[in-house]
């Protein structure tokens, strides 16, 4: 079992930045492909970014490309999501997920952290 704890969410003005962190309890964290997802009110959950276990390959959905960066520190069992140039439409609950076999299927999920971008 893997426990994931997100942090770093909050309220920010449009154009601002936040960095989300996700700390994993598992000693096998470095073996897992990781992902960040988000769900806005009334919308389906969507994949935001993903990173392979070795960190050398990343994915970002079109709406955040050039603004969001996913990274990981396997020594700290932590994955990050740096979010720049935030827009009101980025407002959502952001979830970290581990052991992802695809962009939509992951075995372990965090509890989520709220990101609110004001205009």
Short mmCIF file of C-alpha atoms in Angstrom, two decimals:
data_model
loop_
_atom_site.label_atom_id
_atom_site.label_comp_id
_atom_site.label_asym_id
_atom_site.label_seq_id
_atom_site.Cartn_x
_atom_site.Cartn_y
_atom_site.Cartn_z
CA UNK A 1 0.00 0.00 0.00
CA UNK A 2 1.23 3.47 -0.90
CA UNK A 3 0.13 6.61 0.89
CA UNK A 4 0.34 9.90 -0.97
CA UNK A 5 0.08 13.29 0.70
CA UNK A 6 -0.26 16.43 -1.42
CA UNK A 7 0.60 19.91 -0.24
CA UNK A 8 1.16 23.36 -1.66
CA UNK A 9 -2.31 24.27 -2.84
CA UNK A 10 -3.96 27.57 -2.04
CA UNK A 11 -5.39 30.79 -3.38
CA UNK A 12 -3.39 32.73 -5.94
CA UNK A 13 -4.09 35.56 -8.35
CA UNK A 14 -4.11 34.97 -12.08
CA UNK A 15 -0.57 35.04 -13.43
CA UNK A 16 0.85 33.74 -10.19
CA UNK A 17 2.64 30.50 -9.37
CA UNK A 18 2.30 27.56 -7.03
CA UNK A 19 4.32 24.43 -6.49
CA UNK A 20 2.49 21.31 -5.45
CA UNK A 21 4.31 18.51 -3.68
CA UNK A 22 3.32 14.89 -3.25
CA UNK A 23 5.14 12.82 -0.66
CA UNK A 24 4.91 9.04 -0.97
CA UNK A 25 5.26 6.53 1.83
CA UNK A 26 6.54 3.68 -0.29
CA UNK A 27 10.19 2.63 -0.41
CA UNK A 28 9.55 1.51 -3.99
CA UNK A 29 8.47 5.02 -5.05
CA UNK A 30 11.33 5.20 -7.54
CA UNK A 31 9.79 2.29 -9.46
CA UNK A 32 6.46 4.06 -10.02
CA UNK A 33 5.25 6.18 -12.87
CA UNK A 34 3.52 9.17 -11.28
CA UNK A 35 0.81 11.57 -12.35
CA UNK A 36 -1.00 14.75 -11.40
CA UNK A 37 -4.72 15.03 -12.09
CA UNK A 38 -7.30 17.69 -11.42
CA UNK A 39 -11.05 17.92 -11.09
CA UNK A 40 -12.97 21.15 -11.32
CA UNK A 41 -16.54 21.48 -10.00
CA UNK A 42 -18.99 19.87 -12.38
CA UNK A 43 -16.24 18.47 -14.59
CA UNK A 44 -14.62 15.11 -15.00
CA UNK A 45 -11.19 14.41 -13.61
CA UNK A 46 -8.46 15.02 -16.15
CA UNK A 47 -4.81 14.13 -16.43
CA UNK A 48 -2.58 17.18 -16.06
CA UNK A 49 0.95 15.79 -16.15
CA UNK A 50 2.82 12.53 -15.79
CA UNK A 51 6.39 11.39 -15.28
CA UNK A 52 8.08 8.05 -15.76
CA UNK A 53 9.78 6.29 -12.87
CA UNK A 54 13.23 7.32 -14.08
CA UNK A 55 12.15 10.93 -14.55
CA UNK A 56 13.42 11.20 -18.09
CA UNK A 57 10.08 11.23 -19.82
CA UNK A 58 7.24 13.57 -18.99
CA UNK A 59 3.79 14.40 -20.33
CA UNK A 60 1.64 17.48 -19.98
CA UNK A 61 -1.85 18.06 -21.29
CA UNK A 62 -2.10 20.74 -23.98
CA UNK A 63 -3.83 23.29 -21.77
CA UNK A 64 -0.86 23.45 -19.36
CA UNK A 65 2.09 22.94 -21.70
CA UNK A 66 4.66 25.66 -21.27
CA UNK A 67 3.17 26.65 -17.90
CA UNK A 68 3.28 23.52 -15.71
CA UNK A 69 6.32 21.33 -15.06
CA UNK A 70 6.30 17.94 -13.41
CA UNK A 71 9.44 16.64 -11.72
CA UNK A 72 10.44 14.13 -9.10
CA UNK A 73 13.10 13.55 -6.47
CA UNK A 74 13.35 9.82 -5.88
CA UNK A 75 15.70 10.34 -2.95
CA UNK A 76 12.91 12.24 -1.20
CA UNK A 77 10.04 10.06 -2.46
CA UNK A 78 8.42 13.23 -3.76
CA UNK A 79 6.90 14.38 -7.02
CA UNK A 80 6.30 18.05 -7.78
CA UNK A 81 4.08 20.13 -10.03
CA UNK A 82 5.33 23.65 -10.65
CA UNK A 83 2.50 25.78 -11.96
CA UNK A 84 3.30 29.14 -13.53
CA UNK A 85 1.11 31.71 -15.26
CA UNK A 86 -1.94 30.35 -13.52
CA UNK A 87 -5.35 31.06 -14.97
CA UNK A 88 -8.81 31.01 -13.36
CA UNK A 89 -9.60 27.91 -15.41
CA UNK A 90 -6.83 26.07 -13.55
CA UNK A 91 -8.98 26.19 -10.43
CA UNK A 92 -9.59 22.61 -9.28
CA UNK A 93 -8.71 19.99 -6.74
CA UNK A 94 -5.36 18.55 -7.72
CA UNK A 95 -4.58 14.91 -7.04
CA UNK A 96 -1.33 13.03 -7.05
CA UNK A 97 -1.37 9.41 -8.20
CA UNK A 98 1.15 6.58 -8.24
CA UNK A 99 1.73 3.34 -10.11
CA UNK A 100 0.12 4.62 -13.25
CA UNK A 101 -0.20 2.18 -16.15
CA UNK A 102 -1.71 4.83 -18.40
CA UNK A 103 -2.70 8.50 -18.36
CA UNK A 104 -5.99 7.58 -16.71
CA UNK A 105 -5.27 4.48 -14.66
CA UNK A 106 -3.32 4.66 -11.42
CA UNK A 107 -3.44 2.38 -8.42
CA UNK A 108 -2.84 4.85 -5.60
CA UNK A 109 -4.29 8.31 -5.03
CA UNK A 110 -3.77 11.17 -2.64
CA UNK A 111 -6.54 13.07 -0.92
CA UNK A 112 -6.20 16.13 -3.13
CA UNK A 113 -5.26 19.75 -2.60
CA UNK A 114 -7.36 22.74 -3.62
CA UNK A 115 -5.95 25.28 -6.06
CA UNK A 116 -7.99 28.43 -6.56
CA UNK A 117 -6.96 31.08 -9.07
CA UNK A 118 -8.70 34.42 -8.79
CA UNK A 119 -9.12 36.77 -11.73
#
